[in-house]
Coordinates of C-alpha atoms and ligand atoms in Angstrom, one line a residue:
M1 CA 33.8 59.1 53.1
S2 CA 30.4 57.9 51.7
K3 CA 27.5 58.0 54.1
R4 CA 27.1 54.4 55.4
P5 CA 23.7 52.9 56.3
E6 CA 23.9 52.4 60.0
W7 CA 22.8 48.7 59.8
L8 CA 26.1 47.9 58.2
D9 CA 27.9 48.5 61.6
N10 CA 26.7 45.0 62.9
A11 CA 25.8 43.4 59.6
V12 CA 26.4 39.7 59.0
F13 CA 25.5 38.6 55.4
Y14 CA 24.2 35.3 54.0
E15 CA 24.8 34.6 50.3
I16 CA 22.0 32.8 48.5
Y17 CA 22.5 31.1 45.2
P18 CA 18.7 31.1 44.2
Q19 CA 18.9 28.0 42.0
S20 CA 19.9 25.8 44.9
F21 CA 18.3 27.2 48.1
K22 CA 14.7 26.1 48.3
D23 CA 12.2 25.0 45.7
T24 CA 8.6 25.5 46.6
D25 CA 7.0 24.6 43.3
G26 CA 8.5 21.2 42.7
D27 CA 10.3 22.0 39.4
G28 CA 13.7 21.0 40.7
I29 CA 15.1 24.6 40.9
G30 CA 15.0 27.0 43.8
N31 CA 12.9 30.1 43.6
I32 CA 12.2 33.4 45.2
N33 CA 9.3 32.2 47.3
G34 CA 11.6 29.4 48.6
I35 CA 14.0 32.2 49.8
T36 CA 11.1 34.0 51.4
E37 CA 10.0 30.8 53.2
K38 CA 13.5 30.4 54.7
L39 CA 14.0 34.0 55.8
P40 CA 13.2 33.0 59.4
Y41 CA 15.9 30.4 59.3
I42 CA 18.4 33.1 58.3
K43 CA 17.2 35.4 61.0
E44 CA 17.4 32.6 63.6
L45 CA 21.1 32.0 62.5
G46 CA 21.7 35.5 63.4
C47 CA 22.4 37.0 60.0
T48 CA 21.1 40.5 59.3
A49 CA 21.2 40.6 55.6
I50 CA 21.2 38.5 52.4
W51 CA 22.8 38.8 49.0
I52 CA 21.0 37.0 46.2
N53 CA 23.0 35.9 43.2
P54 CA 21.5 37.2 39.9
C55 CA 17.8 36.2 39.6
F56 CA 17.0 38.1 36.4
E57 CA 15.9 36.9 33.0
S58 CA 18.8 35.2 31.3
P59 CA 19.7 32.3 28.9
F60 CA 21.8 31.1 31.9
G61 CA 25.1 30.4 30.1
D62 CA 26.7 31.7 33.2
A63 CA 24.1 30.9 35.8
G64 CA 22.5 34.3 35.5
Y65 CA 25.6 36.5 35.2
D66 CA 24.5 36.8 31.6
V67 CA 21.5 39.0 32.0
S68 CA 18.9 39.6 29.1
D69 CA 16.5 41.7 31.1
Y70 CA 17.8 43.6 34.2
C71 CA 14.3 44.5 35.3
K72 CA 12.6 41.2 35.2
V73 CA 12.9 38.3 37.5
A74 CA 13.6 35.1 35.5
P75 CA 10.3 33.2 35.2
R76 CA 12.0 30.0 36.8
Y77 CA 12.4 32.0 40.0
G78 CA 9.0 33.6 40.0
T79 CA 7.8 37.2 39.3
N80 CA 8.8 40.7 40.1
D81 CA 5.9 40.7 42.6
D82 CA 7.4 37.7 44.4
L83 CA 10.8 39.6 44.7
V84 CA 9.0 42.7 46.1
N85 CA 7.2 40.4 48.5
L86 CA 10.5 39.0 49.6
F87 CA 11.8 42.6 50.3
H88 CA 8.7 43.2 52.5
E89 CA 9.0 40.0 54.4
A90 CA 12.8 40.5 54.9
H91 CA 12.1 44.0 56.2
R92 CA 9.4 42.8 58.5
L93 CA 12.0 40.4 60.1
G94 CA 14.6 43.2 60.3
L95 CA 16.7 41.7 57.4
H96 CA 18.1 43.6 54.4
V97 CA 18.4 42.4 50.9
L98 CA 21.1 43.0 48.3
L99 CA 20.6 42.0 44.7
D100 CA 23.5 41.2 42.3
L101 CA 24.2 43.9 39.8
V102 CA 26.1 42.8 36.7
P103 CA 27.2 46.1 35.0
G104 CA 30.2 44.9 33.0
H105 CA 28.5 42.8 30.4
T106 CA 25.1 41.5 29.3
S107 CA 24.1 38.2 27.6
W108 CA 24.6 38.3 23.9
E109 CA 20.8 37.7 23.9
H110 CA 20.1 41.1 25.5
P111 CA 17.9 43.3 23.2
W112 CA 20.6 46.0 23.6
F113 CA 23.1 43.7 22.0
K114 CA 20.8 42.6 19.2
E115 CA 20.4 46.3 18.3
S116 CA 24.0 47.0 18.7
M117 CA 24.8 44.2 16.1
K118 CA 22.9 46.1 13.4
A119 CA 24.8 47.8 10.6
E120 CA 22.6 50.9 10.8
R121 CA 23.3 53.4 13.6
N122 CA 20.8 53.3 16.4
E123 CA 20.4 54.1 20.1
F124 CA 22.5 51.0 21.1
T125 CA 25.3 51.3 18.5
D126 CA 27.8 52.5 21.2
R127 CA 26.3 50.5 24.2
Y128 CA 29.1 47.9 23.8
I129 CA 32.8 48.1 22.9
W130 CA 33.2 47.5 19.2
T131 CA 36.2 47.9 17.0
D132 CA 35.5 49.6 13.7
S133 CA 36.6 46.7 11.5
I134 CA 36.1 43.0 11.7
W135 CA 39.8 42.6 11.0
E136 CA 40.8 44.4 14.2
E137 CA 40.3 42.7 17.6
P138 CA 40.2 44.7 20.8
A139 CA 43.7 44.1 22.1
G140 CA 43.7 42.7 25.6
Y141 CA 40.2 41.4 25.5
G142 CA 38.5 38.4 23.9
S143 CA 36.1 39.2 21.2
L144 CA 33.0 38.3 19.3
R145 CA 33.6 38.3 15.5
G146 CA 31.7 37.5 12.4
I147 CA 28.3 37.4 14.1
S148 CA 26.7 40.6 12.8
D149 CA 26.0 42.7 9.8
R150 CA 27.9 45.4 11.7
D151 CA 31.5 45.5 10.6
G152 CA 33.6 45.2 13.8
S153 CA 34.6 42.9 16.6
C154 CA 33.0 43.3 20.0
A155 CA 35.0 42.9 23.2
V156 CA 33.9 40.3 25.7
N157 CA 34.2 40.7 29.4
F158 CA 34.3 37.1 30.7
F159 CA 32.7 34.2 28.7
T160 CA 32.4 34.5 25.0
H161 CA 28.6 35.1 25.3
Q162 CA 29.1 38.1 27.5
P163 CA 29.8 41.2 25.3
A164 CA 31.5 44.1 27.2
L165 CA 29.3 47.2 27.9
N166 CA 30.9 50.5 27.0
Y167 CA 31.9 52.8 29.8
G168 CA 34.7 54.2 27.8
F169 CA 38.5 54.1 27.9
Y170 CA 40.5 55.9 30.4
K171 CA 43.1 56.8 27.7
P172 CA 41.7 56.0 24.3
D173 CA 44.5 55.1 21.8
R174 CA 42.6 53.7 18.9
P175 CA 40.0 55.6 16.9
W176 CA 37.1 53.2 17.9
Q177 CA 38.0 53.5 21.6
Q178 CA 35.5 56.1 23.1
S179 CA 36.5 58.3 26.1
M180 CA 34.6 58.1 29.4
D181 CA 32.7 61.3 28.5
S182 CA 31.6 60.2 25.1
A183 CA 27.9 60.1 24.5
G184 CA 27.8 56.3 24.3
A185 CA 29.7 55.7 27.5
I186 CA 27.6 58.2 29.4
A187 CA 24.4 56.6 28.0
T188 CA 25.5 53.2 29.4
R189 CA 26.2 54.7 32.8
E190 CA 22.8 56.3 32.9
A191 CA 21.1 53.1 31.9
L192 CA 22.9 51.5 34.8
K193 CA 21.4 54.1 37.1
D194 CA 18.0 53.3 35.7
I195 CA 18.4 49.6 36.6
M196 CA 19.5 50.6 40.1
R197 CA 16.6 53.0 40.5
F198 CA 14.1 50.3 39.3
W199 CA 15.0 47.9 42.1
L200 CA 15.9 50.4 44.8
S201 CA 12.5 52.1 44.4
R202 CA 10.8 48.7 44.8
G203 CA 12.4 48.0 48.2
C204 CA 15.9 46.4 47.5
D205 CA 18.4 47.6 50.1
G206 CA 21.5 47.7 47.7
F207 CA 23.7 45.7 45.5
R208 CA 26.6 43.4 45.3
V209 CA 28.3 44.6 42.1
D210 CA 29.9 42.0 39.8
M211 CA 33.4 42.7 38.5
A212 CA 33.0 46.3 39.6
G213 CA 36.6 47.2 39.2
S214 CA 37.0 46.5 35.5
L215 CA 34.3 48.7 33.8
V216 CA 36.5 51.5 32.3
K217 CA 39.1 49.9 29.9
N218 CA 42.7 50.9 29.4
D219 CA 42.4 52.1 33.0
E220 CA 45.3 53.4 35.1
N221 CA 45.4 52.1 38.6
G222 CA 41.5 52.0 38.6
R223 CA 41.3 55.8 38.1
G224 CA 38.7 55.8 35.4
T225 CA 36.5 53.1 37.1
I226 CA 36.8 54.9 40.5
A227 CA 35.6 58.1 38.8
L228 CA 32.7 56.2 37.2
W229 CA 31.6 54.9 40.6
Q230 CA 32.0 58.3 42.2
N231 CA 29.5 59.6 39.6
I232 CA 27.1 56.7 40.6
R233 CA 27.7 57.5 44.3
A234 CA 26.6 61.1 43.8
F235 CA 23.4 59.7 42.2
L236 CA 22.8 57.3 45.2
E237 CA 23.5 60.0 47.7
K238 CA 20.9 62.2 46.1
E239 CA 18.2 59.6 45.4
F240 CA 18.8 56.5 47.6
P241 CA 21.2 57.5 50.4
E242 CA 20.3 54.4 52.4
A243 CA 21.4 52.0 49.6
A244 CA 24.3 49.7 50.6
M245 CA 26.9 48.8 48.0
V246 CA 29.5 46.0 48.1
S247 CA 32.0 45.4 45.3
E248 CA 33.7 42.4 43.7
W249 CA 36.9 44.5 43.3
G250 CA 39.5 43.2 45.8
E251 CA 41.4 46.4 46.2
P252 CA 39.5 48.3 49.0
Y253 CA 41.7 51.4 48.7
Q254 CA 40.3 51.8 45.2
S255 CA 36.7 50.6 45.6
L256 CA 36.1 52.5 48.8
A257 CA 37.4 55.7 47.1
G258 CA 34.8 55.0 44.4
G259 CA 32.1 55.2 47.0
F260 CA 31.5 51.6 47.8
H261 CA 30.8 50.8 51.5
M262 CA 32.3 47.4 51.4
D263 CA 34.7 45.4 49.3
F264 CA 35.3 41.7 49.3
L265 CA 38.6 39.9 49.8
L266 CA 38.8 37.8 46.7
H267 CA 40.1 34.3 46.0
F268 CA 42.1 35.7 43.2
G269 CA 44.5 38.6 43.0
T270 CA 46.7 39.8 45.8
S271 CA 44.8 39.2 49.0
H272 CA 46.4 35.9 50.1
Y273 CA 42.8 35.1 51.4
N274 CA 43.1 31.5 50.4
D275 CA 46.4 30.9 52.3
L276 CA 43.9 30.6 55.1
F277 CA 41.3 28.4 53.5
R278 CA 42.0 26.8 50.1
C279 CA 45.6 26.0 49.2
E280 CA 48.0 23.1 49.6
K281 CA 48.4 23.9 53.3
P282 CA 45.6 26.2 54.5
F283 CA 46.2 28.0 57.8
F284 CA 42.9 26.7 59.3
E285 CA 43.8 23.1 58.5
G286 CA 46.5 23.4 61.0
N287 CA 49.7 23.4 59.0
G288 CA 49.8 26.6 57.1
D289 CA 51.1 30.0 57.2
A290 CA 48.9 33.2 57.6
S291 CA 51.6 35.7 57.6
E292 CA 51.4 37.0 54.0
F293 CA 47.6 37.3 54.4
V294 CA 48.1 39.3 57.6
A295 CA 50.6 41.6 55.9
K296 CA 48.4 42.3 52.9
Y297 CA 45.3 42.7 55.1
T298 CA 47.1 45.1 57.4
D299 CA 48.2 47.2 54.4
S300 CA 44.7 47.3 52.9
Y301 CA 43.2 48.1 56.3
G302 CA 45.6 50.9 56.9
R303 CA 45.0 52.4 53.4
S304 CA 41.2 52.1 53.7
K305 CA 40.6 52.7 57.3
G306 CA 37.5 54.9 58.0
K307 CA 36.4 54.8 54.4
G308 CA 34.5 51.5 54.5
L309 CA 34.6 47.8 55.3
I310 CA 36.8 44.9 54.1
C311 CA 34.6 41.9 54.0
I312 CA 35.8 38.3 54.3
P313 CA 33.5 35.6 52.9
S314 CA 33.4 31.9 54.1
G315 CA 33.2 31.0 50.4
N316 CA 31.1 31.9 47.4
H317 CA 29.6 30.5 44.2
D318 CA 32.9 30.8 42.4
M319 CA 35.3 28.9 44.7
D320 CA 35.6 25.5 46.4
R321 CA 33.4 24.9 49.4
L322 CA 35.3 25.6 52.6
A323 CA 34.7 21.9 53.6
R324 CA 36.7 20.7 50.7
H325 CA 39.9 22.0 52.4
I326 CA 39.0 22.6 56.1
H327 CA 37.8 19.6 58.0
G328 CA 36.0 18.8 61.2
D329 CA 36.5 21.2 64.1
N330 CA 38.9 23.3 62.1
Q331 CA 35.9 24.7 60.3
K332 CA 34.7 26.1 63.7
L333 CA 38.1 27.7 64.2
A334 CA 37.8 29.3 60.7
F335 CA 34.4 30.7 61.7
A336 CA 35.8 32.0 65.0
F337 CA 38.1 34.0 62.8
L338 CA 35.6 35.0 60.2
L339 CA 33.1 36.2 62.8
S340 CA 35.7 38.2 64.9
M341 CA 37.2 40.2 62.1
P342 CA 36.3 43.8 61.1
G343 CA 34.1 44.4 58.2
A344 CA 30.9 42.5 57.5
P345 CA 31.3 38.7 57.3
Y346 CA 29.6 36.9 54.5
I347 CA 28.5 33.3 55.0
Y348 CA 27.9 31.3 51.8
Y349 CA 24.6 29.2 52.0
G350 CA 25.4 25.7 53.4
D351 CA 28.8 26.6 54.8
E352 CA 27.1 27.0 58.2
I353 CA 26.5 23.2 58.1
G354 CA 29.8 22.4 56.5
M355 CA 28.2 21.3 53.1
N356 CA 30.7 19.4 51.0
Y357 CA 32.0 20.2 47.5
V358 CA 30.3 17.6 45.4
E359 CA 33.0 15.9 43.3
G360 CA 32.7 14.8 39.8
L361 CA 29.7 16.8 38.5
T362 CA 29.2 17.7 34.9
S363 CA 29.2 21.5 34.5
V364 CA 25.8 23.2 34.9
E365 CA 25.1 26.6 33.3
G366 CA 28.7 27.5 32.9
G367 CA 29.7 26.5 36.4
Y368 CA 32.5 24.0 35.4
G369 CA 34.7 23.4 38.5
R370 CA 32.4 25.7 40.4
T371 CA 29.4 23.5 40.0
G372 CA 30.4 21.3 43.0
S373 CA 30.0 24.3 45.3
R374 CA 26.5 25.1 44.0
S375 CA 24.7 22.0 45.0
P376 CA 21.2 22.1 46.6
M377 CA 20.9 23.2 50.3
Q378 CA 20.4 20.3 52.6
W379 CA 17.6 21.1 55.0
D380 CA 16.5 17.7 56.5
D381 CA 16.2 14.0 56.0
S382 CA 13.2 14.1 53.6
V383 CA 13.4 13.6 49.9
N384 CA 16.2 15.6 48.3
A385 CA 17.1 16.7 51.8
G386 CA 14.0 19.0 51.7
F387 CA 15.3 21.1 48.9
S388 CA 12.7 20.1 46.3
T389 CA 10.0 17.4 45.7
A390 CA 11.0 17.0 42.1
P391 CA 12.4 13.6 41.0
A392 CA 16.1 13.4 41.7
D393 CA 17.1 13.4 38.0
Q394 CA 15.3 16.8 37.5
L395 CA 17.2 18.7 40.2
Y396 CA 19.1 21.7 38.9
I397 CA 22.3 20.2 40.3
P398 CA 22.3 16.7 41.9
M399 CA 22.3 16.5 45.6
D400 CA 25.5 15.6 47.5
P401 CA 25.2 11.8 47.4
D402 CA 27.0 11.2 50.7
P403 CA 24.7 9.3 53.0
N404 CA 26.2 11.3 55.9
R405 CA 25.7 14.7 54.3
P406 CA 25.1 17.3 56.9
T407 CA 21.6 18.9 57.2
V408 CA 20.2 21.9 59.0
Q409 CA 17.7 19.7 61.0
A410 CA 20.3 17.3 62.4
Q411 CA 22.7 20.1 63.3
L412 CA 20.1 22.2 65.0
G413 CA 19.5 19.2 67.3
D414 CA 23.2 18.7 68.1
K415 CA 24.8 21.1 70.6
A416 CA 28.3 20.5 69.3
S417 CA 27.4 21.1 65.6
L418 CA 29.0 23.6 63.4
L419 CA 25.7 25.3 62.9
N420 CA 25.2 25.8 66.7
E421 CA 28.9 27.1 67.0
I422 CA 28.2 29.7 64.3
K423 CA 25.0 30.8 66.0
K424 CA 27.0 31.2 69.3
L425 CA 29.7 33.2 67.5
I426 CA 27.2 35.5 65.7
S427 CA 25.3 36.2 68.9
L428 CA 28.6 36.9 70.7
R429 CA 29.5 39.4 67.9
Q430 CA 26.1 41.0 68.2
A431 CA 26.6 41.4 71.9
N432 CA 30.1 42.9 71.7
K433 CA 30.5 46.0 69.6
P434 CA 34.3 45.7 69.4
L435 CA 33.8 42.5 67.4
Q436 CA 31.5 44.2 64.9
S437 CA 32.3 45.9 61.6
L438 CA 34.0 49.0 63.0
G439 CA 36.1 47.7 65.9
K440 CA 39.7 48.4 65.3
I441 CA 42.0 45.4 64.7
E442 CA 45.6 45.1 65.8
F443 CA 47.5 41.9 65.0
I444 CA 49.6 40.5 67.9
C445 CA 50.6 37.2 66.2
N446 CA 50.5 36.8 62.5
G447 CA 50.0 33.0 62.1
A448 CA 53.5 32.4 60.5
A449 CA 54.2 28.8 60.1
G450 CA 53.5 26.9 63.3
K451 CA 52.2 30.1 65.1
P452 CA 48.6 31.0 66.0
L453 CA 46.7 34.1 64.9
A454 CA 46.1 36.6 67.7
Y455 CA 44.7 40.1 67.6
T456 CA 42.8 42.7 69.6
R457 CA 39.5 44.3 68.6
S458 CA 38.7 47.6 70.2
L459 CA 36.0 50.3 70.2
N460 CA 35.3 53.2 72.4
G461 CA 37.8 51.9 75.1
E462 CA 36.4 48.4 75.2
L463 CA 39.1 45.7 74.2
I464 CA 38.8 42.1 73.3
F465 CA 41.7 39.7 72.7
V466 CA 41.2 36.9 70.2
A467 CA 43.6 33.9 69.8
I468 CA 43.0 31.1 67.4
N469 CA 45.3 28.2 67.1
P470 CA 44.6 25.5 64.6
G471 CA 48.1 24.1 64.9
G472 CA 49.1 21.0 66.7
D473 CA 51.1 22.6 69.5
S474 CA 50.2 25.1 72.1
A475 CA 51.8 28.5 71.8
E476 CA 52.7 31.4 73.9
I477 CA 51.5 35.0 73.2
S478 CA 52.5 38.1 75.1
I479 CA 50.1 40.9 75.5
N480 CA 49.8 44.4 76.8
G481 CA 46.9 44.5 79.2
T482 CA 45.2 42.5 81.8
F483 CA 42.8 39.7 81.1
K484 CA 39.3 40.2 82.5
E485 CA 36.7 37.6 81.3
V486 CA 36.8 34.8 78.8
I487 CA 33.7 35.4 76.6
Y488 CA 34.4 32.5 74.1
R489 CA 36.3 29.3 74.4
F490 CA 36.6 26.6 71.8
G491 CA 38.6 23.3 72.3
T492 CA 40.5 23.3 75.6
G493 CA 41.0 27.0 75.4
A494 CA 44.0 28.8 76.9
D495 CA 46.0 29.3 80.1
L496 CA 45.9 33.0 80.9
H497 CA 48.7 34.5 83.0
D498 CA 49.7 38.0 83.7
K499 CA 50.4 39.5 80.2
K500 CA 50.7 36.0 78.7
C501 CA 48.3 33.6 77.0
I502 CA 49.2 30.0 76.3
I503 CA 46.7 29.0 73.6
H504 CA 46.2 25.3 73.4
A505 CA 46.4 23.3 70.2
G506 CA 43.1 23.3 68.1
S507 CA 41.6 26.0 70.3
A508 CA 40.3 29.5 70.3
V509 CA 39.6 32.1 73.0
F510 CA 38.1 35.6 73.1
V511 CA 39.0 37.4 76.3
T512 CA 38.0 41.0 77.4
L513 CA 41.0 43.1 78.4
S514 CA 41.5 46.1 80.7
Ligands
LIG618 C1 31.9 37.2 38.8 C2 30.9 36.2 39.3 C3 31.0 35.0 38.5 C4 30.7 35.2 37.0 C5 31.7 36.4 36.5 C6 31.2 36.9 35.2 O1 33.2 36.9 39.1 O2 30.9 36.1 40.6 O3 30.1 33.9 39.0 O4 30.9 34.1 36.3 O5 31.7 37.4 37.4 O6 30.0 37.7 35.4

């Protein structure tokens, strides 16, 4: 098992999309100093760490996931010094900061790619995946063709303007496919370490890694990519043993074997995560079915136990806002779940006040349908909800036009708000170790159609029972153990009997057990 920074044991993360969080210089787009200014808010919420989406130099064809200089903060966000200052301020408040590392591809404007396009051999010829003839495309990947003097097609990783970096092929089967231990693949891997070194030595606490599971091509069950990350893990262990790593991978048994400390449940792939939050009948909207999620989670948990954390996000910059699918008090029940599960929870900025998905927006910077989940943070009732003093038509993304849009200021003043409920839930988690990252989970009721979710969390002999019932009928749950104290109740709660809990409709309870 990789050595885990101790602070992950009770970490609660807050994801920040830097464009849309807080603009302190009035140009309509958020910046690093804006994030620094709002760190006390994040601390007050109870979060212990932040993940900032890419904030590096980029032509912004994919909102910064198309990097053109990994070691330079994009001027629109500020300077490297501003980011280092953010690290210091965060640390002063006891918060940790993860940057977003995009290892799979660069922008086609990256100087490496410009060199790689040249016909004459140079240091960057093998930095990307090229076929050896323009007439051959890299099967299974999109490609860039006819754009260079170099004869060949270059594989792309995501959008067309994101050429794929070369970490080698697990089993090369064409002459142009390089092996993982070819000089070109190794040079790419070492360049990645240099980028990590650059930011870790300046005070960053680790990375969220973009598309971490797809670096080695023609891979077999992730074996090549796992080996690549194990190599990087050895480097971290030697030079930056305190660095925290979370992967966008979605198969914890693979990513944790690669040396990541945490892996996300993803909104695509096999997790059934969105059976709970975003589908035709989401479980937390009261009429869905969580059983396939529970089955997959239990399987992943069993296969990865002890090796690291499975992290469940409230949302992120790639999926619909939670509030598009889960309404009213059901959002509180969703957070009762998110904040009582193992692993480190991730709260997407604005989800804590139930920000809406803004409908009907034109795509901004490659956002397409994701743009509506990336609108500016709503702080208060001042101009542009306190996000920016720029004229409304100069904002990065328009504000939610809803006159009743939620704001931090209004919710702080309302005892019954989502924000205050989340603060309560986080402080309960911080006060009860079984609810934190490492407490063991055992499901008692799997949320099959019409049924609640119920589980126990336990650590060092302490046991907490959790029941959440977004459904319309009360439900009976049998338990082994004796109820001691109700430490959290939402809605009308539950009737507790000997070895039996009747959880009311639209309610949640956390109860200590002996
Ligand atoms: C990840 C990011 C997403 C980006 C893509 C390509 O999935 O979260 O926003 O577009 O990778 O880098």
